[in-house]
Short mmCIF file of C-alpha atoms in Angstrom, two decimals:
data_model
loop_
_atom_site.label_atom_id
_atom_site.label_comp_id
_atom_site.label_asym_id
_atom_site.label_seq_id
_atom_site.Cartn_x
_atom_site.Cartn_y
_atom_site.Cartn_z
CA MET A 1 122.54 148.29 99.14
CA THR A 2 119.09 146.68 97.92
CA MET A 3 117.74 143.61 99.99
CA ASN A 4 115.18 141.72 101.21
CA LEU A 5 112.68 144.21 102.54
CA ALA A 6 111.91 141.09 105.27
CA ASP A 7 116.03 141.16 105.85
CA ALA A 8 115.54 144.27 108.08
CA LEU A 9 112.95 142.51 110.41
CA ALA A 10 116.08 139.95 111.76
CA HIS A 11 118.12 142.58 112.33
CA HIS A 12 115.11 144.32 114.97
CA ALA A 13 114.56 140.88 116.92
CA ARG A 14 118.14 141.20 117.94
CA ALA A 15 118.30 145.03 118.27
CA ARG A 16 114.84 146.09 119.19
CA ALA A 17 113.61 142.88 120.73
CA ASP A 18 111.15 144.60 123.38
CA ARG A 19 109.88 147.48 120.79
CA PRO A 20 106.35 146.98 119.89
CA ALA A 21 106.30 146.48 116.26
CA ILE A 22 102.69 146.30 115.46
CA ILE A 23 99.65 147.37 117.64
CA HIS A 24 96.39 146.79 116.86
CA GLY A 25 93.79 147.78 119.69
CA ASP A 26 94.79 145.34 122.81
CA ARG A 27 97.15 143.05 120.82
CA VAL A 28 101.14 143.98 120.52
CA ILE A 29 103.84 142.09 118.27
CA ALA A 30 106.81 142.72 119.50
CA TYR A 31 110.12 142.64 117.15
CA ARG A 32 111.22 139.55 119.25
CA ASP A 33 108.35 137.92 117.42
CA LEU A 34 108.05 139.69 114.22
CA ASP A 35 110.59 137.88 112.22
CA ALA A 36 110.08 134.33 113.16
CA THR A 37 106.09 135.22 112.59
CA VAL A 38 106.63 136.54 108.85
CA CYS A 39 109.17 133.43 108.49
CA ARG A 40 105.91 131.66 109.36
CA TRP A 41 104.02 133.21 106.92
CA ALA A 42 106.06 132.54 104.11
CA ALA A 43 106.65 128.73 105.02
CA ARG A 44 102.60 128.57 105.11
CA LEU A 45 102.45 130.65 101.56
CA ARG A 46 105.29 128.38 100.01
CA ALA A 47 103.30 125.24 101.63
CA LEU A 48 100.10 126.44 99.51
CA GLY A 49 102.42 126.10 96.28
CA ALA A 50 103.32 129.64 96.40
CA GLN A 51 107.11 130.62 95.40
CA ALA A 52 109.10 133.07 94.23
CA GLY A 53 107.48 135.42 91.65
CA THR A 54 104.30 133.96 91.86
CA VAL A 55 101.18 136.73 92.53
CA LEU A 56 99.10 136.29 95.81
CA GLY A 57 96.07 138.88 96.06
CA ILE A 58 95.79 140.21 99.28
CA ALA A 59 92.14 141.26 99.76
CA LEU A 60 92.44 141.77 103.57
CA GLY A 61 91.11 143.91 106.26
CA ASP A 62 93.12 146.79 108.22
CA THR A 63 94.56 144.06 110.74
CA PRO A 64 98.22 142.93 111.66
CA ALA A 65 97.83 139.96 109.15
CA HIS A 66 97.88 142.55 106.57
CA LEU A 67 100.96 143.70 107.56
CA LEU A 68 101.93 140.07 107.78
CA ALA A 69 100.71 139.04 104.39
CA LEU A 70 102.78 141.65 102.95
CA TYR A 71 106.11 141.07 104.29
CA GLY A 72 105.23 137.54 104.18
CA CYS A 73 104.80 137.81 100.45
CA ALA A 74 108.28 139.73 100.80
CA ARG A 75 109.98 137.13 102.72
CA LEU A 76 108.64 134.08 100.07
CA GLY A 77 110.12 136.10 96.89
CA ALA A 78 106.20 136.15 95.53
CA ILE A 79 104.33 139.54 94.08
CA ALA A 80 101.94 141.05 96.55
CA LEU A 81 98.88 141.90 94.59
CA PRO A 82 96.68 144.37 96.45
CA ILE A 83 93.23 143.74 95.96
CA ASP A 84 90.79 146.68 98.23
CA HIS A 85 88.14 144.34 100.44
CA ARG A 86 85.79 146.92 99.91
CA TRP A 87 85.53 146.48 96.39
CA THR A 88 82.36 144.92 94.86
CA GLU A 89 82.70 141.13 93.83
CA ALA A 90 82.79 141.87 90.11
CA GLU A 91 85.89 144.49 90.93
CA LYS A 92 87.97 141.83 92.87
CA LEU A 93 87.11 139.08 90.43
CA ALA A 94 88.57 141.44 87.74
CA VAL A 95 91.51 142.42 89.12
CA ALA A 96 92.74 138.27 90.12
CA ARG A 97 92.02 137.20 87.15
CA HIS A 98 94.07 139.86 85.08
CA PHE A 99 96.95 139.82 87.19
CA GLY A 100 97.00 136.20 86.97
CA ALA A 101 96.75 135.68 90.88
CA PHE A 102 97.65 132.31 92.26
CA ARG A 103 95.67 132.90 95.15
CA THR A 104 94.16 135.50 97.16
CA LEU A 105 94.06 135.93 100.58
CA VAL A 106 90.72 136.80 102.26
CA GLU A 107 89.31 137.46 105.18
CA PRO A 108 86.83 134.61 106.52
CA GLY A 109 83.39 134.38 104.56
CA ALA A 110 84.57 136.66 101.86
CA ALA A 111 85.69 134.70 98.79
CA ILE A 112 85.44 135.64 95.65
CA GLU A 113 83.87 133.40 93.46
CA GLY A 114 85.92 132.05 89.91
CA VAL A 115 89.28 132.49 91.41
CA PRO A 116 91.45 130.32 93.89
CA CYS A 117 91.09 131.96 97.62
CA VAL A 118 92.23 130.90 101.14
CA ALA A 119 90.39 132.43 103.98
CA VAL A 120 92.67 133.87 106.92
CA ASP A 121 90.63 132.13 109.58
CA ALA A 122 91.62 130.55 112.61
CA GLY A 123 92.43 127.26 110.95
CA PHE A 124 94.51 129.30 108.90
CA LEU A 125 96.48 130.81 111.65
CA ARG A 126 96.77 127.21 113.30
CA ASP A 127 98.73 126.40 110.18
CA VAL A 128 100.81 129.30 110.32
CA ASP A 129 102.06 128.91 114.06
CA ALA A 130 102.87 125.36 113.04
CA ALA A 131 104.67 126.29 110.22
CA PRO A 132 108.07 126.33 110.16
CA ALA A 133 110.50 129.61 111.16
CA ASP A 134 114.03 128.28 109.28
CA GLN A 135 113.45 127.43 105.96
CA ALA A 136 115.69 129.49 103.54
CA PHE A 137 113.96 132.51 101.51
CA PRO A 138 115.33 134.68 99.35
CA ALA A 139 117.83 137.34 100.77
CA GLY A 140 120.84 139.47 100.29
CA GLU A 141 121.73 141.59 97.43
CA ALA A 142 119.93 139.76 94.76
CA CYS A 143 116.83 140.41 96.04
CA GLY A 144 117.50 144.15 94.71
CA ALA A 145 116.10 143.50 91.60
CA MET A 146 113.00 140.80 92.10
CA PRO A 147 109.29 142.06 92.11
CA LEU A 148 107.58 142.74 95.59
CA LEU A 149 104.16 144.06 94.52
CA LEU A 150 101.70 145.15 91.68
CA SER A 151 101.19 149.03 93.05
CA LEU A 152 97.68 149.02 91.61
CA SER A 153 96.14 152.51 91.31
CA SER A 154 93.34 153.46 93.50
CA GLY A 155 90.52 153.56 91.43
CA THR A 156 89.16 150.25 89.45
CA THR A 157 87.83 151.84 86.55
CA GLY A 158 89.08 150.48 82.85
CA ARG A 159 91.50 148.37 82.26
CA PRO A 160 93.84 147.55 85.48
CA LYS A 161 97.15 148.72 85.62
CA GLY A 162 99.46 147.66 88.01
CA PRO A 163 103.59 148.84 87.71
CA ARG A 164 105.48 146.22 88.97
CA VAL A 165 107.85 147.47 91.44
CA THR A 166 110.89 145.76 92.94
CA HIS A 167 112.21 145.83 96.52
CA GLY A 168 115.36 147.99 95.67
CA GLN A 169 112.49 150.30 94.39
CA PHE A 170 110.50 150.21 97.40
CA LEU A 171 113.61 150.60 99.55
CA ARG A 172 114.48 153.79 97.81
CA ARG A 173 110.93 155.01 98.04
CA PHE A 174 111.91 154.73 102.43
CA TRP A 175 115.01 156.34 101.76
CA THR A 176 112.51 159.60 101.11
CA HIS A 177 110.41 158.80 104.19
CA TRP A 178 113.76 159.03 106.37
CA ILE A 179 115.74 161.77 104.48
CA ASP A 180 112.97 164.06 103.47
CA LEU A 181 109.91 163.16 105.83
CA GLY A 182 112.40 162.34 109.04
CA LEU A 183 110.35 159.44 109.89
CA ASN A 184 112.64 156.96 111.88
CA ALA A 185 113.26 153.83 114.35
CA ASP A 186 112.01 155.91 116.90
CA ASP A 187 108.29 156.95 115.61
CA VAL A 188 105.04 156.02 116.78
CA PHE A 189 103.30 155.97 113.40
CA VAL A 190 99.28 155.81 113.65
CA SER A 191 98.01 154.19 110.69
CA ALA A 192 94.66 155.54 110.00
CA THR A 193 94.25 155.16 106.27
CA PRO A 194 92.94 151.60 104.55
CA LEU A 195 96.36 149.79 104.15
CA TYR A 196 95.22 148.92 100.81
CA PHE A 197 96.10 152.39 99.84
CA GLY A 198 99.39 152.95 98.19
CA GLY A 199 99.97 155.52 101.04
CA GLY A 200 98.66 153.91 103.86
CA ARG A 201 100.55 150.75 102.92
CA THR A 202 104.00 152.04 101.96
CA PHE A 203 104.37 154.20 104.92
CA ALA A 204 103.39 150.63 107.16
CA MET A 205 105.91 148.72 105.61
CA SER A 206 108.60 151.80 105.85
CA LEU A 207 108.26 151.88 109.52
CA LEU A 208 108.68 148.50 110.40
CA PHE A 209 111.38 148.41 107.96
CA ALA A 210 113.46 150.90 110.21
CA GLY A 211 111.90 149.74 113.81
CA GLY A 212 109.50 151.89 114.38
CA THR A 213 105.94 151.41 115.98
CA VAL A 214 103.02 151.35 113.63
CA VAL A 215 99.79 151.34 115.50
CA LEU A 216 96.61 150.29 113.00
CA PHE A 217 93.56 152.48 113.61
CA PRO A 218 91.85 152.17 110.62
CA PRO A 219 88.65 154.02 109.52
CA PRO A 220 85.69 154.56 109.84
CA HIS A 221 86.31 156.86 112.84
CA LYS A 222 85.32 159.50 113.63
CA PRO A 223 87.98 162.70 114.39
CA GLU A 224 87.45 162.78 118.50
CA GLU A 225 88.05 159.33 118.12
CA LEU A 226 91.59 159.70 116.16
CA ALA A 227 92.76 162.56 118.46
CA ALA A 228 92.07 159.86 121.36
CA GLU A 229 94.22 157.44 119.73
CA VAL A 230 97.15 159.83 119.19
CA ALA A 231 97.08 160.61 122.86
CA ARG A 232 96.83 156.66 124.04
CA ARG A 233 99.52 156.26 121.87
CA ARG A 234 101.34 159.33 122.59
CA ALA A 235 102.02 159.39 118.72
CA THR A 236 104.84 161.05 117.19
CA SER A 237 103.68 161.09 113.30
CA LEU A 238 100.43 160.43 111.50
CA PHE A 239 99.71 160.39 107.96
CA LEU A 240 95.89 161.36 106.71
CA VAL A 241 94.72 162.47 103.43
CA PRO A 242 92.96 165.36 102.76
CA THR A 243 89.23 164.82 103.37
CA GLN A 244 90.33 163.35 106.91
CA LEU A 245 92.39 166.63 107.82
CA ARG A 246 89.36 168.96 106.74
CA ARG A 247 86.79 167.06 109.22
CA LEU A 248 90.31 167.35 111.76
CA LEU A 249 89.96 171.36 111.39
CA GLU A 250 86.22 171.20 112.30
CA LEU A 251 87.26 169.65 116.03
CA PRO A 252 87.13 172.29 118.86
CA PRO A 253 90.56 173.57 119.96
CA GLU A 254 90.67 171.30 123.01
CA GLN A 255 90.31 168.09 121.10
CA ALA A 256 92.69 168.65 118.46
CA ALA A 257 95.09 169.44 121.44
CA PRO A 258 96.54 165.73 120.46
CA PHE A 259 97.72 166.57 117.29
CA ARG A 260 99.79 169.73 118.02
CA ALA A 261 101.65 167.10 120.00
CA LEU A 262 102.86 165.16 117.39
CA ARG A 263 106.48 165.96 115.66
CA ARG A 264 105.11 165.12 111.95
CA LEU A 265 101.93 165.10 110.07
CA LEU A 266 101.30 164.11 106.70
CA SER A 267 99.41 164.43 103.69
CA SER A 268 99.14 163.55 100.43
CA GLY A 269 96.55 161.05 97.73
CA ALA A 270 94.75 164.76 96.84
CA PRO A 271 96.19 168.48 96.87
CA LEU A 272 95.19 170.59 99.63
CA PHE A 273 94.17 174.52 99.15
CA ALA A 274 96.65 176.91 100.26
CA GLU A 275 94.68 178.44 103.37
CA GLU A 276 94.19 174.53 104.28
CA ARG A 277 97.63 174.07 104.61
CA ARG A 278 98.11 176.87 106.60
CA ALA A 279 94.91 176.13 109.35
CA ILE A 280 96.40 172.67 109.30
CA ARG A 281 100.15 174.08 110.04
CA ALA A 282 98.69 176.44 112.56
CA ARG A 283 95.81 174.67 114.05
CA LEU A 284 96.74 170.67 114.29
CA CYS A 285 100.26 170.33 113.57
CA ALA A 286 103.47 172.88 113.49
CA GLY A 287 105.41 169.73 111.69
CA PHE A 288 102.42 169.36 108.79
CA CYS A 289 103.82 168.83 105.56
CA GLU A 290 102.03 167.49 102.74
CA TYR A 291 103.70 164.96 100.02
CA TYR A 292 103.00 165.06 96.81
CA ALA A 293 103.31 161.38 95.19
CA SER A 294 101.70 158.28 92.98
CA THR A 295 101.52 154.48 93.47
CA GLU A 296 103.24 153.92 90.24
CA GLY A 297 106.09 156.65 90.86
CA GLY A 298 106.25 156.87 94.63
CA GLY A 299 107.22 160.02 96.04
CA VAL A 300 108.00 163.14 93.92
CA SER A 301 108.07 166.38 96.37
CA LEU A 302 107.50 168.02 99.46
CA LEU A 303 106.01 171.37 100.87
CA ARG A 304 107.36 171.72 104.38
CA PRO A 305 106.05 173.94 107.32
CA GLU A 306 108.30 176.60 106.31
CA GLU A 307 107.58 176.96 103.18
CA MET A 308 103.53 177.39 103.11
CA ASP A 309 103.47 181.31 103.30
CA GLU A 310 105.15 182.20 100.69
CA HIS A 311 104.56 178.90 98.36
CA GLY A 312 100.67 177.80 99.81
CA ASP A 313 99.72 177.11 96.37
CA SER A 314 102.59 174.68 95.68
CA VAL A 315 103.26 171.18 96.25
CA GLY A 316 106.75 171.82 97.17
CA ARG A 317 110.52 170.54 95.84
CA PRO A 318 111.39 167.16 94.45
CA VAL A 319 112.12 165.24 96.74
CA PHE A 320 116.06 163.43 97.69
CA GLY A 321 117.15 161.63 94.53
CA VAL A 322 113.88 162.43 92.07
CA GLU A 323 114.13 165.00 89.11
CA VAL A 324 110.82 166.59 88.14
CA ALA A 325 110.28 168.33 84.77
CA ILE A 326 107.65 169.66 82.67
CA LEU A 327 106.99 168.45 79.53
CA ASP A 328 104.69 169.54 76.45
CA ASP A 329 103.21 167.57 74.03
CA ALA A 330 105.75 166.40 72.12
CA GLY A 331 107.90 165.21 75.04
CA GLN A 332 110.25 168.41 74.81
CA ARG A 333 111.22 169.74 78.05
CA LEU A 334 109.87 172.91 78.67
CA PRO A 335 111.46 176.06 80.51
CA ALA A 336 110.39 177.23 84.18
CA GLY A 337 107.24 178.64 84.53
CA ALA A 338 105.74 177.02 81.71
CA PHE A 339 102.75 175.14 81.36
CA GLY A 340 102.93 171.20 80.58
CA ARG A 341 102.46 167.60 81.46
CA LEU A 342 104.03 166.84 84.95
CA ALA A 343 107.09 164.07 84.46
CA TYR A 344 109.64 162.67 87.10
CA ARG A 345 112.33 160.16 87.26
CA GLY A 346 113.99 158.66 90.07
CA PRO A 347 115.66 155.76 91.78
CA GLY A 348 112.30 154.37 93.32
CA VAL A 349 109.90 155.01 90.18
CA ALA A 350 108.71 151.79 88.35
CA SER A 351 110.22 150.58 85.30
CA GLY A 352 106.50 149.73 84.13
CA PHE A 353 103.15 148.08 84.00
CA PHE A 354 102.63 144.34 84.37
CA ASP A 355 101.92 143.30 81.11
CA ASP A 356 100.38 146.28 79.52
CA PRO A 357 102.53 147.93 75.98
CA ALA A 358 100.08 150.56 75.07
CA ALA A 359 99.66 152.49 79.00
CA ASP A 360 103.94 151.84 79.01
CA ALA A 361 103.78 154.22 76.09
CA GLU A 362 101.19 156.71 77.19
CA ALA A 363 103.32 156.99 80.89
CA PHE A 364 106.42 156.38 80.67
CA ILE A 365 108.47 158.32 77.70
CA ASP A 366 112.06 158.40 77.67
CA GLY A 367 112.73 157.51 81.18
CA TRP A 368 110.08 159.52 82.58
CA PHE A 369 107.20 158.76 83.93
CA LEU A 370 104.00 160.49 83.20
CA PRO A 371 101.82 160.51 86.58
CA GLY A 372 98.81 162.52 84.77
CA ASP A 373 99.39 165.45 86.28
CA LEU A 374 99.44 168.88 84.47
CA ALA A 375 101.62 171.35 86.20
CA THR A 376 104.37 174.34 86.41
CA GLN A 377 107.64 174.47 88.06
CA ASP A 378 109.24 177.66 88.78
CA ALA A 379 112.89 178.72 89.04
CA ASP A 380 113.12 177.76 92.33
CA GLY A 381 112.09 174.22 91.98
CA PHE A 382 108.62 174.67 93.17
CA ILE A 383 105.41 172.57 92.13
CA ILE A 384 102.14 173.61 91.21
CA LEU A 385 99.57 171.31 90.22
CA ARG A 386 96.96 172.68 87.64
CA GLY A 387 94.98 169.85 87.54
CA ARG A 388 94.74 166.10 85.78
CA SER A 389 95.18 165.90 81.98
CA LYS A 390 92.32 163.63 81.12
CA ASP A 391 89.97 165.92 83.67
CA VAL A 392 90.63 168.87 81.00
CA ILE A 393 87.10 170.85 80.71
CA ILE A 394 87.04 171.90 76.70
CA ARG A 395 84.51 174.44 76.33
CA GLY A 396 84.15 176.03 73.08
CA GLY A 397 87.51 174.94 72.15
CA ILE A 398 89.19 176.59 75.04
CA ASN A 399 90.90 174.11 77.93
CA ILE A 400 89.77 175.03 81.78
CA TYR A 401 91.36 173.23 84.33
CA PRO A 402 89.07 172.21 86.92
CA ALA A 403 91.32 172.82 90.27
CA GLU A 404 91.66 176.08 89.53
CA ILE A 405 87.38 176.64 90.07
CA GLU A 406 87.78 174.19 92.99
CA ALA A 407 89.46 176.45 94.28
CA ALA A 408 87.86 179.59 93.94
CA LEU A 409 84.77 178.11 95.13
CA SER A 410 86.76 176.68 98.22
CA SER A 411 87.51 180.40 98.77
CA HIS A 412 84.05 180.50 99.90
CA PRO A 413 83.32 180.71 103.56
CA ALA A 414 80.15 178.65 103.20
CA VAL A 415 81.72 175.74 100.93
CA GLY A 416 83.40 172.82 102.30
CA GLU A 417 84.55 171.23 99.61
CA ALA A 418 84.16 171.58 95.72
CA ALA A 419 84.56 169.40 92.81
CA VAL A 420 84.64 170.70 89.22
CA VAL A 421 83.75 168.25 85.70
CA ALA A 422 82.76 168.23 82.30
CA TRP A 423 79.39 168.76 81.07
CA PRO A 424 78.57 167.48 77.51
CA ALA A 425 76.85 170.63 75.73
CA ARG A 426 75.74 170.42 71.96
CA ASP A 427 76.82 174.07 71.50
CA ARG A 428 79.93 174.38 73.33
CA GLY A 429 81.30 170.89 73.28
CA GLU A 430 81.61 170.99 77.18
CA GLU A 431 80.32 172.85 80.11
CA VAL A 432 81.38 173.37 83.50
CA ALA A 433 79.89 171.80 86.33
CA ALA A 434 80.40 171.91 90.04
CA PHE A 435 79.54 169.62 92.76
CA VAL A 436 79.53 171.37 96.51
CA VAL A 437 79.51 170.61 99.98
CA ALA A 438 78.05 173.79 101.93
CA ARG A 439 78.69 174.46 105.51
CA GLY A 440 75.52 176.36 105.43
CA PRO A 441 72.75 177.97 103.32
CA VAL A 442 74.42 179.53 99.94
CA ALA A 443 72.34 180.06 96.78
CA VAL A 444 74.13 178.73 94.03
CA ALA A 445 73.57 182.05 92.63
CA GLU A 446 75.96 183.51 94.87
CA LEU A 447 78.49 181.04 94.36
CA GLN A 448 78.66 181.80 90.67
CA ALA A 449 79.17 185.60 91.21
CA HIS A 450 81.77 184.41 93.55
CA CYS A 451 83.36 182.72 90.90
CA ALA A 452 82.57 185.53 88.33
CA GLY A 453 84.85 187.69 90.71
CA ARG A 454 88.12 185.69 91.03
CA LEU A 455 87.84 184.04 87.27
CA ALA A 456 87.67 185.04 83.59
CA PRO A 457 83.61 184.55 82.47
CA TYR A 458 84.56 181.26 80.59
CA LYS A 459 85.58 179.32 83.55
CA VAL A 460 82.33 180.48 85.85
CA PRO A 461 80.12 177.17 86.24
CA HIS A 462 77.08 176.44 84.09
CA ASP A 463 75.30 175.60 87.24
CA VAL A 464 76.54 174.45 91.05
CA PHE A 465 74.65 171.30 92.47
CA ILE A 466 74.72 171.28 96.24
CA VAL A 467 75.30 167.48 97.63
CA ALA A 468 74.96 166.32 101.28
CA ASP A 469 78.75 164.38 100.13
CA LEU A 470 81.40 163.68 97.25
CA PRO A 471 81.88 159.96 96.39
CA ARG A 472 85.24 158.49 97.26
CA ASN A 473 87.31 155.50 96.99
CA ALA A 474 89.26 153.78 99.79
CA ALA A 475 92.07 156.46 99.11
CA GLY A 476 89.58 159.50 99.78
CA LYS A 477 89.86 160.46 95.97
CA VAL A 478 86.77 161.97 94.91
CA LEU A 479 85.21 159.53 91.86
CA LYS A 480 84.68 162.65 89.49
CA PRO A 481 83.11 159.90 86.86
CA GLU A 482 80.58 159.16 89.40
CA LEU A 483 79.62 163.14 89.45
CA THR A 484 79.62 163.21 85.88
CA ARG A 485 77.07 160.38 85.54
CA ARG A 486 74.79 162.25 87.67
CA LEU A 487 74.51 165.39 85.31
CA PRO A 488 71.27 165.47 83.63
CA ALA A 489 71.60 165.92 79.83
CA LEU A 490 71.82 169.48 78.47
CA PRO A 491 69.26 170.92 76.18
#
């Protein structure tokens, strides 16, 4: 079954009228009001000239207005273009222009020079309240193939790429949340990551489609503040990126207690290390799962709590409806255990990028989507990520995969986080450079010796740079190009 995703809200207005749909601080929007409010948003966007198929930029903060704008676009049949309100002016301008946004919704005083913008201010909200809630909009089965949003990757470097995801494909991503992750209408879900981020946006929209409660508690917040919010709302589910989870592990047991009451704690966005997965399950939440996914293709695999002892280095097995393969450079499928390019296909995967045949040719091959990850898959289906294809370091003609070195460094008790990048070198082409966030005093030579005891000599970092923090985007992913730019030239 496919439909306009906003169709579900009318059902909840009747069947779950008193249930809180969105909570943000002291503000509560109940399901009795959500459907009509979304219809009024759609009517106001139509009055501005938008229609089905129109690209509308959404550069809003992590507030109820952001979710109302997303569902308002869906109700109208417009195509949402996520734009991170934290980006620079130049980044916002590039994305809005590249995808031809008809209008971009922005925070008051945050207009983007050079593109038409609409401030979601008090005047706009008064116009929404005055708009009709009974206009006819696209609905029903015919909406399955209708574009819903341009699901941009979390980075902004290079040419913007955005796969066009349909209502039907997004709905099948929701299926994974229900079937594999166990999220449902009884959940009180704390949204603690930016709504621009694919995971934050998709989980919040999924819970509203299902009739659950979404509590907006966006960053920045301290670990103890997040714990207090989880307790205050009696939350049942929570999604975080690895950086946030690592900070929670530093909490004393009494402050971490609210997380142990969660039914489901989810991580995605970047892989964790085996010891981290086990520590999170043991110290924070027995229902902890790692969910491997991409903005372009949706969910790929899930590592369940009971699998972490034996398969702690894996991101799990494919989720419902998804098929995974490991391909060689010629696009041929490899046998179990072989190393190669991860590919997957399923009903939630986008069909291609927006007006970008060159990117299509690189990422979509014979019906498979290739997210750019290198991996192996064993005979039981467990997937082990080995790094990003574009992150491979080639030292003297030998391929080196940063994830392996990062794992070795992170196993040292003084290392909080590690990131490894290629370091241009005259004699060997590239050397290995490591950046480390230390928990306490540690010598570079000690870290190199630690790696030497676990890795082949050619994989040992040429140098290790101790830093206070690693640069990240809004999704919590390390910006490795920024680290590369910090490297001095090698003689």
